[in-house]
Amino acid sequence: MNESFEQVLCRWYESNHRKLPWRETSDPYKIWISETMLQQTRVETVIPYYFRFLEQFPTVQDLAKADEQQVLKIWEGLGYYSRARNLHVAAKEITEKYCGKLPYDPKELLKLKGFGPYTTGAVASIAYNLPVPAVDGNVMRVMSRIEKCFSDITRAKTKKEIEGFVRAHMKNCAPCIFNQALMELGATVCLPKNPKCLDCPVQKFCQAYQDGCALDLPIKSKAKARKKETHLVFYARDHEKRTWVQKRPNTGLLANLYELPHILVGSQEKEACRRLKEDMFLDFQTEDGVVFRVSEVMLTFTHLFTHIEWELMVADAKVLHALAGKSIGEFCTPAEIEKLPFAAPFLKIINTVFV
Ligand code: SF4
């Protein structure tokens, strides 16, 4: 009897998949944590975070009870911090409304903070074996090629179309295996630039391969260019070698994380800072009224966020004036800094440049 696409793919997955820690469990909580960490992040990066996170918060209740700062600290360096904040909020919702168990019903999962269609599909299918598609970038690429779909994958309509393809194939196999098999094929065989078509287990079902257009798919319209900003960062230490740090606002980019103080600068200030020489200085005031005296720009580097590019000019600075109790910043010792969750670019300055 001829095997179907889904049967061949699932059989291939069962004997070829990578052994990853979250594949050794059927605990919905652990699957949720891994799927959240894996969004926009490489497997090798996620593995140590996954173990550390579960060691610190072994159950939904442990995560719900934690302080947000503890959660952000464990997440430090993994990026996209809203994922960590959402996990924390959802853990509280699960504890309060669902007695600490992730709901079985996908409609209920979808109501939880941070649960979009992908996370809902991943948890519902992998943990509960329910026929719900989990369509991420890898799956979009694989299915666009298998079905020879020339629709733009950045459009919501295309995502729906691809979810329809996945749902149709799921009828005849175990959803927990099928979804993971699609993800695995996308991660290891059906690669974006060099798909390994000759080694592909589902080559005979792939319409793009049969028609010689695998490399033309998927169709993806270009993302908007990142907005560029230059920030002057004040690296200010006192005579006890404590560093001035501050907490970011509780909304927006890098919310609630710690940072070194910085201000947005235009081209004139940027040039003035670059021309600083011995015995010269410039004074700058931050929004909360702290005046920093800058004597030298020690280094400049670029940090990329999804939609913004920051050029960071790190200056050796002194706190000239700060109103006690009015400022959002304060001097902290290295031991105190170690316990605070820092935003990645500032962590880089503290850990790499000044150690
Ligand atoms: Fe991807 Fe090539 Fe396999 Fe088609 S044959 S699914 S393009 S690797």
Coordinates of C-alpha atoms and ligand atoms in Angstrom, one line a residue:
M1 CA 0.0 0.0 0.0
N2 CA 1.3 3.5 -0.9
E3 CA 2.1 5.6 2.2
S4 CA 0.7 9.1 2.4
F5 CA 2.8 12.3 2.9
E6 CA 2.0 12.4 6.6
Q7 CA 2.8 8.7 7.2
V8 CA 6.2 9.0 5.5
L9 CA 7.0 12.2 7.3
C10 CA 6.0 10.8 10.8
R11 CA 8.0 7.5 10.1
W12 CA 11.1 9.6 9.2
Y13 CA 10.7 11.7 12.3
E14 CA 10.4 8.7 14.6
S15 CA 13.8 7.4 13.6
N16 CA 15.7 10.6 12.7
H17 CA 14.7 13.4 15.1
R18 CA 17.3 15.1 17.3
K19 CA 17.2 14.1 20.9
L20 CA 16.2 17.4 22.7
P21 CA 15.4 17.7 26.4
W22 CA 11.8 18.9 25.8
R23 CA 11.2 15.8 23.6
E24 CA 11.7 13.5 26.6
T25 CA 8.6 14.8 28.4
S26 CA 4.9 15.0 28.0
D27 CA 4.5 17.5 30.8
P28 CA 2.4 20.4 29.2
Y29 CA 4.2 22.9 31.5
K30 CA 7.7 21.9 30.2
I31 CA 6.5 21.8 26.6
W32 CA 5.0 25.3 27.0
I33 CA 8.3 26.7 28.5
S34 CA 10.4 25.1 25.7
E35 CA 8.1 26.3 22.9
T36 CA 8.1 29.8 24.3
M37 CA 11.9 29.9 24.6
L38 CA 12.4 28.5 21.1
Q39 CA 10.5 31.4 19.4
Q40 CA 13.1 33.4 17.5
T41 CA 15.9 31.6 19.3
R42 CA 18.3 28.8 18.3
V43 CA 18.0 25.4 19.9
E44 CA 21.6 25.4 21.3
T45 CA 21.0 28.8 23.0
V46 CA 17.7 27.5 24.6
I47 CA 19.0 24.3 26.1
P48 CA 20.9 25.8 29.1
Y49 CA 18.1 28.3 29.7
Y50 CA 15.5 25.6 29.7
F51 CA 17.3 23.6 32.4
R52 CA 18.0 26.6 34.5
F53 CA 14.4 27.8 34.3
L54 CA 12.9 24.5 35.2
E55 CA 15.4 24.0 38.1
Q56 CA 14.3 27.4 39.5
F57 CA 10.6 27.0 38.6
P58 CA 9.8 23.3 38.4
T59 CA 6.0 23.7 38.3
V60 CA 3.5 26.3 37.1
Q61 CA 2.8 27.1 40.8
D62 CA 6.5 27.9 41.4
L63 CA 6.5 30.2 38.5
A64 CA 3.3 31.9 39.6
K65 CA 4.7 32.5 43.1
A66 CA 8.0 34.0 41.8
D67 CA 8.8 37.7 41.7
E68 CA 8.9 39.2 38.2
Q69 CA 12.5 40.2 38.8
Q70 CA 13.5 36.6 39.5
V71 CA 11.9 35.5 36.2
L72 CA 13.6 38.2 34.2
K73 CA 16.9 37.4 35.8
I74 CA 16.7 33.8 34.7
W75 CA 15.7 35.0 31.2
E76 CA 18.6 37.5 31.1
G77 CA 20.4 37.3 27.7
L78 CA 17.6 35.3 25.9
G79 CA 16.0 38.4 24.5
Y80 CA 12.3 39.2 23.7
Y81 CA 11.6 39.7 27.3
S82 CA 7.9 40.0 26.9
R83 CA 7.9 36.2 26.5
A84 CA 9.2 35.9 30.1
R85 CA 6.7 38.5 31.4
N86 CA 3.8 36.7 29.6
L87 CA 4.9 33.3 31.0
H88 CA 4.8 34.7 34.5
V89 CA 1.3 36.3 34.0
A90 CA -0.1 33.1 32.4
A91 CA 1.3 31.0 35.2
K92 CA -0.7 33.0 37.7
E93 CA -3.8 32.7 35.5
I94 CA -3.3 28.9 35.2
T95 CA -2.8 28.6 39.0
E96 CA -5.9 30.7 39.8
K97 CA -8.3 29.6 37.1
Y98 CA -7.2 26.1 36.2
C99 CA -5.8 24.7 39.5
G100 CA -2.3 24.8 38.1
K101 CA -2.9 22.6 35.1
L102 CA -2.6 24.0 31.5
P103 CA -6.2 23.7 30.1
Y104 CA -6.9 20.9 27.6
D105 CA -9.2 23.0 25.5
P106 CA -7.3 25.0 22.8
K107 CA -9.9 27.8 23.1
E108 CA -9.0 28.1 26.8
L109 CA -5.3 28.0 26.0
L110 CA -5.7 30.7 23.5
K111 CA -7.1 33.0 26.2
L112 CA -3.9 32.8 28.3
K113 CA -1.4 35.7 28.2
G114 CA 1.2 35.2 25.5
F115 CA -0.7 32.3 23.8
G116 CA -1.0 33.0 20.1
P117 CA -2.1 30.4 17.6
Y118 CA 1.5 28.9 17.4
T119 CA 1.9 28.3 21.2
T120 CA -1.6 27.1 21.5
G121 CA -1.1 24.6 18.6
A122 CA 2.3 23.5 19.9
V123 CA 1.0 22.8 23.5
A124 CA -2.4 21.3 22.3
S125 CA -0.8 19.0 19.8
I126 CA 2.5 18.0 21.5
A127 CA 1.2 17.7 25.1
Y128 CA -2.4 16.6 24.4
N129 CA -2.1 15.1 20.9
L130 CA -5.0 17.3 19.6
P131 CA -5.2 18.1 15.9
V132 CA -4.3 21.8 16.1
P133 CA -1.7 23.2 13.6
A134 CA 1.4 24.9 15.0
V135 CA 2.6 27.0 12.2
D136 CA 5.9 28.9 12.7
G137 CA 8.4 30.1 10.1
N138 CA 9.9 26.6 9.5
V139 CA 6.5 25.1 8.9
M140 CA 5.4 28.0 6.6
R141 CA 8.5 27.3 4.4
V142 CA 8.0 23.5 4.3
M143 CA 4.3 23.7 3.5
S144 CA 4.8 26.5 0.9
R145 CA 7.2 24.1 -0.9
I146 CA 5.2 20.9 -0.5
E147 CA 2.0 22.6 -1.7
K148 CA 3.8 24.9 -4.2
C149 CA 2.1 27.9 -2.6
F150 CA 3.1 31.2 -4.1
S151 CA 1.2 33.4 -1.5
D152 CA 3.3 35.9 0.5
I153 CA 3.9 34.2 3.9
T154 CA 4.0 37.5 5.7
R155 CA 0.3 37.9 5.1
A156 CA -2.2 36.6 7.7
K157 CA -4.3 35.1 4.9
T158 CA -1.4 32.9 3.8
K159 CA -0.9 31.7 7.4
K160 CA -4.5 30.6 7.5
E161 CA -4.1 28.9 4.1
I162 CA -1.0 27.0 5.5
E163 CA -2.9 26.1 8.7
G164 CA -5.6 24.6 6.4
F165 CA -3.0 22.4 4.6
V166 CA -1.6 21.2 7.9
R167 CA -5.0 20.5 9.4
A168 CA -5.9 18.4 6.3
H169 CA -2.8 16.3 6.7
M170 CA -3.3 15.8 10.4
K171 CA -6.5 13.7 10.0
N172 CA -4.6 10.5 9.3
C173 CA -1.8 10.6 11.9
A174 CA -0.8 11.5 15.4
P175 CA -0.8 15.3 15.6
C176 CA 1.9 15.3 18.3
I177 CA 4.3 13.6 15.9
F178 CA 3.1 15.3 12.7
N179 CA 3.6 18.9 14.0
Q180 CA 7.0 18.1 15.4
A181 CA 8.0 16.3 12.2
L182 CA 7.2 19.3 10.1
M183 CA 9.2 21.5 12.5
E184 CA 12.1 19.0 12.4
L185 CA 12.1 18.8 8.6
G186 CA 12.2 22.6 8.4
A187 CA 15.0 22.8 10.9
T188 CA 17.3 20.1 9.5
V189 CA 16.4 19.3 5.9
C190 CA 14.1 21.8 4.2
L191 CA 16.5 24.7 5.0
P192 CA 15.8 28.3 3.8
K193 CA 18.7 28.7 1.3
N194 CA 20.0 25.1 0.8
P195 CA 17.2 22.6 1.1
K196 CA 18.6 19.1 1.1
C197 CA 16.1 17.9 -1.5
L198 CA 18.1 14.9 -2.5
D199 CA 18.0 13.5 1.1
C200 CA 14.5 14.6 1.8
P201 CA 12.1 11.9 3.0
V202 CA 9.1 13.6 1.4
Q203 CA 10.7 14.6 -1.9
K204 CA 8.1 12.6 -4.0
F205 CA 5.3 14.6 -2.3
C206 CA 6.9 18.0 -2.8
Q207 CA 5.3 19.9 -5.6
A208 CA 8.0 22.6 -5.6
Y209 CA 10.8 20.0 -5.9
Q210 CA 8.9 18.2 -8.7
D211 CA 8.6 21.5 -10.6
G212 CA 12.1 22.7 -9.8
C213 CA 11.1 25.8 -7.9
A214 CA 12.0 24.9 -4.3
L215 CA 14.5 27.7 -4.1
D216 CA 11.9 30.3 -5.2
L217 CA 9.7 29.5 -2.2
P218 CA 8.5 30.7 0.2
I219 CA 7.5 34.1 -1.1
K220 CA 8.2 36.7 1.6
S221 CA 7.9 40.4 1.1
K222 CA 10.8 42.4 2.6
A223 CA 10.5 43.6 6.2
K224 CA 10.6 47.4 6.8
A225 CA 14.1 48.8 7.4
R226 CA 14.9 49.2 11.1
K227 CA 14.7 52.6 12.6
K228 CA 18.2 53.9 13.7
E229 CA 18.9 55.7 16.9
T230 CA 22.2 56.8 18.6
H231 CA 22.3 56.7 22.4
L232 CA 25.0 58.1 24.6
V233 CA 25.4 55.7 27.5
F234 CA 26.8 57.0 30.8
Y235 CA 29.1 54.6 32.5
A236 CA 29.4 56.4 35.9
R237 CA 31.2 54.9 38.9
D238 CA 31.8 56.5 42.3
H239 CA 34.9 56.3 44.4
E240 CA 33.7 53.0 45.9
K241 CA 33.5 51.5 42.4
R242 CA 29.8 51.3 42.5
T243 CA 28.0 51.9 39.1
W244 CA 25.0 54.1 38.5
V245 CA 22.1 51.9 37.2
Q246 CA 18.4 52.5 36.7
K247 CA 15.2 50.5 36.1
R248 CA 13.4 50.9 32.8
P249 CA 9.7 51.8 32.7
N250 CA 7.2 48.9 33.1
T251 CA 5.9 49.2 29.5
G252 CA 7.5 49.3 26.1
L253 CA 10.9 48.1 24.9
L254 CA 12.9 46.1 27.6
A255 CA 10.2 46.9 30.2
N256 CA 11.2 46.5 33.9
L257 CA 14.8 45.5 33.0
Y258 CA 17.8 47.4 34.4
E259 CA 20.2 49.5 32.3
L260 CA 22.9 52.1 32.4
P261 CA 21.5 55.6 32.0
H262 CA 21.5 56.9 28.4
I263 CA 20.0 59.6 26.3
L264 CA 19.1 59.8 22.6
V265 CA 21.6 62.1 20.8
G266 CA 21.5 63.8 17.4
S267 CA 24.4 64.2 15.0
Q268 CA 25.8 67.4 16.6
E269 CA 26.1 65.9 20.1
K270 CA 27.5 62.7 18.6
E271 CA 30.2 64.7 16.9
A272 CA 30.9 66.8 20.0
C273 CA 31.4 63.7 22.0
R274 CA 33.8 62.2 19.4
R275 CA 35.9 65.3 19.5
L276 CA 36.4 65.2 23.3
K277 CA 40.1 65.5 24.3
E278 CA 42.0 65.5 27.5
D279 CA 40.8 68.2 30.0
M280 CA 37.6 68.6 28.1
F281 CA 34.2 67.5 29.2
L282 CA 30.5 67.8 28.3
D283 CA 27.5 67.8 30.6
F284 CA 24.2 66.1 29.8
Q285 CA 21.0 65.9 31.7
T286 CA 18.7 62.8 31.6
E287 CA 14.9 63.0 31.7
D288 CA 14.8 62.4 35.5
G289 CA 17.2 65.3 36.1
V290 CA 20.5 63.6 36.7
V291 CA 23.5 65.5 35.3
F292 CA 26.3 63.4 33.9
R293 CA 29.7 64.9 33.1
V294 CA 31.3 63.0 30.1
S295 CA 35.0 63.0 29.6
E296 CA 35.6 60.4 27.0
V297 CA 33.7 58.1 24.6
M298 CA 35.3 54.7 25.3
L299 CA 33.6 52.6 22.8
T300 CA 30.8 52.5 20.3
F301 CA 28.8 49.4 19.2
T302 CA 25.6 48.5 17.6
H303 CA 22.7 46.5 19.1
L304 CA 19.9 45.2 16.9
F305 CA 16.3 44.8 18.0
T306 CA 13.6 43.6 15.8
H307 CA 12.5 47.0 14.7
I308 CA 15.2 49.3 16.0
E309 CA 19.0 49.6 15.6
W310 CA 20.8 51.2 18.5
E311 CA 24.2 52.7 18.0
L312 CA 25.5 52.9 21.6
M313 CA 28.3 55.4 22.4
V314 CA 29.6 54.4 25.9
A315 CA 31.1 57.3 27.8
D316 CA 33.2 57.5 30.9
A317 CA 31.0 59.7 33.1
K318 CA 30.6 61.2 36.5
V319 CA 27.3 61.9 38.3
L320 CA 27.4 65.7 38.8
H321 CA 24.0 66.2 40.2
A322 CA 21.1 64.0 41.2
L323 CA 18.2 64.9 43.4
A324 CA 18.0 62.3 46.2
G325 CA 14.7 60.3 46.0
K326 CA 13.8 61.9 42.7
S327 CA 15.9 59.9 40.3
I328 CA 15.1 56.5 39.0
G329 CA 18.8 55.5 39.3
E330 CA 21.2 54.8 42.1
F331 CA 24.8 53.5 42.6
C332 CA 25.0 49.7 43.0
T333 CA 27.9 47.4 43.9
P334 CA 28.9 44.6 41.6
A335 CA 27.2 42.1 43.9
E336 CA 24.0 44.0 43.8
I337 CA 24.2 44.4 40.0
E338 CA 24.7 40.6 39.7
K339 CA 21.3 40.0 41.1
L340 CA 19.4 42.4 38.8
P341 CA 18.0 41.5 35.4
F342 CA 19.8 43.6 32.8
A343 CA 18.9 44.4 29.2
A344 CA 21.3 42.6 26.8
P345 CA 23.2 45.7 25.5
F346 CA 23.9 46.9 29.0
L347 CA 24.9 43.5 30.2
K348 CA 27.4 43.4 27.4
I349 CA 28.9 46.6 28.6
I350 CA 29.1 45.5 32.2
N351 CA 30.2 42.0 31.7
T352 CA 32.5 42.2 28.7
V353 CA 34.0 45.6 28.5
F354 CA 34.5 46.6 32.1
V355 CA 35.4 43.4 33.9
Ligands
SF4_1 FE1 12.0 20.9 1.1 FE2 13.3 19.9 -0.9 FE3 12.0 18.3 0.8 FE4 10.6 19.8 -0.9 S1 12.0 18.2 -1.4 S2 10.2 19.5 1.3 S3 11.9 21.7 -1.0 S4 13.8 19.6 1.2

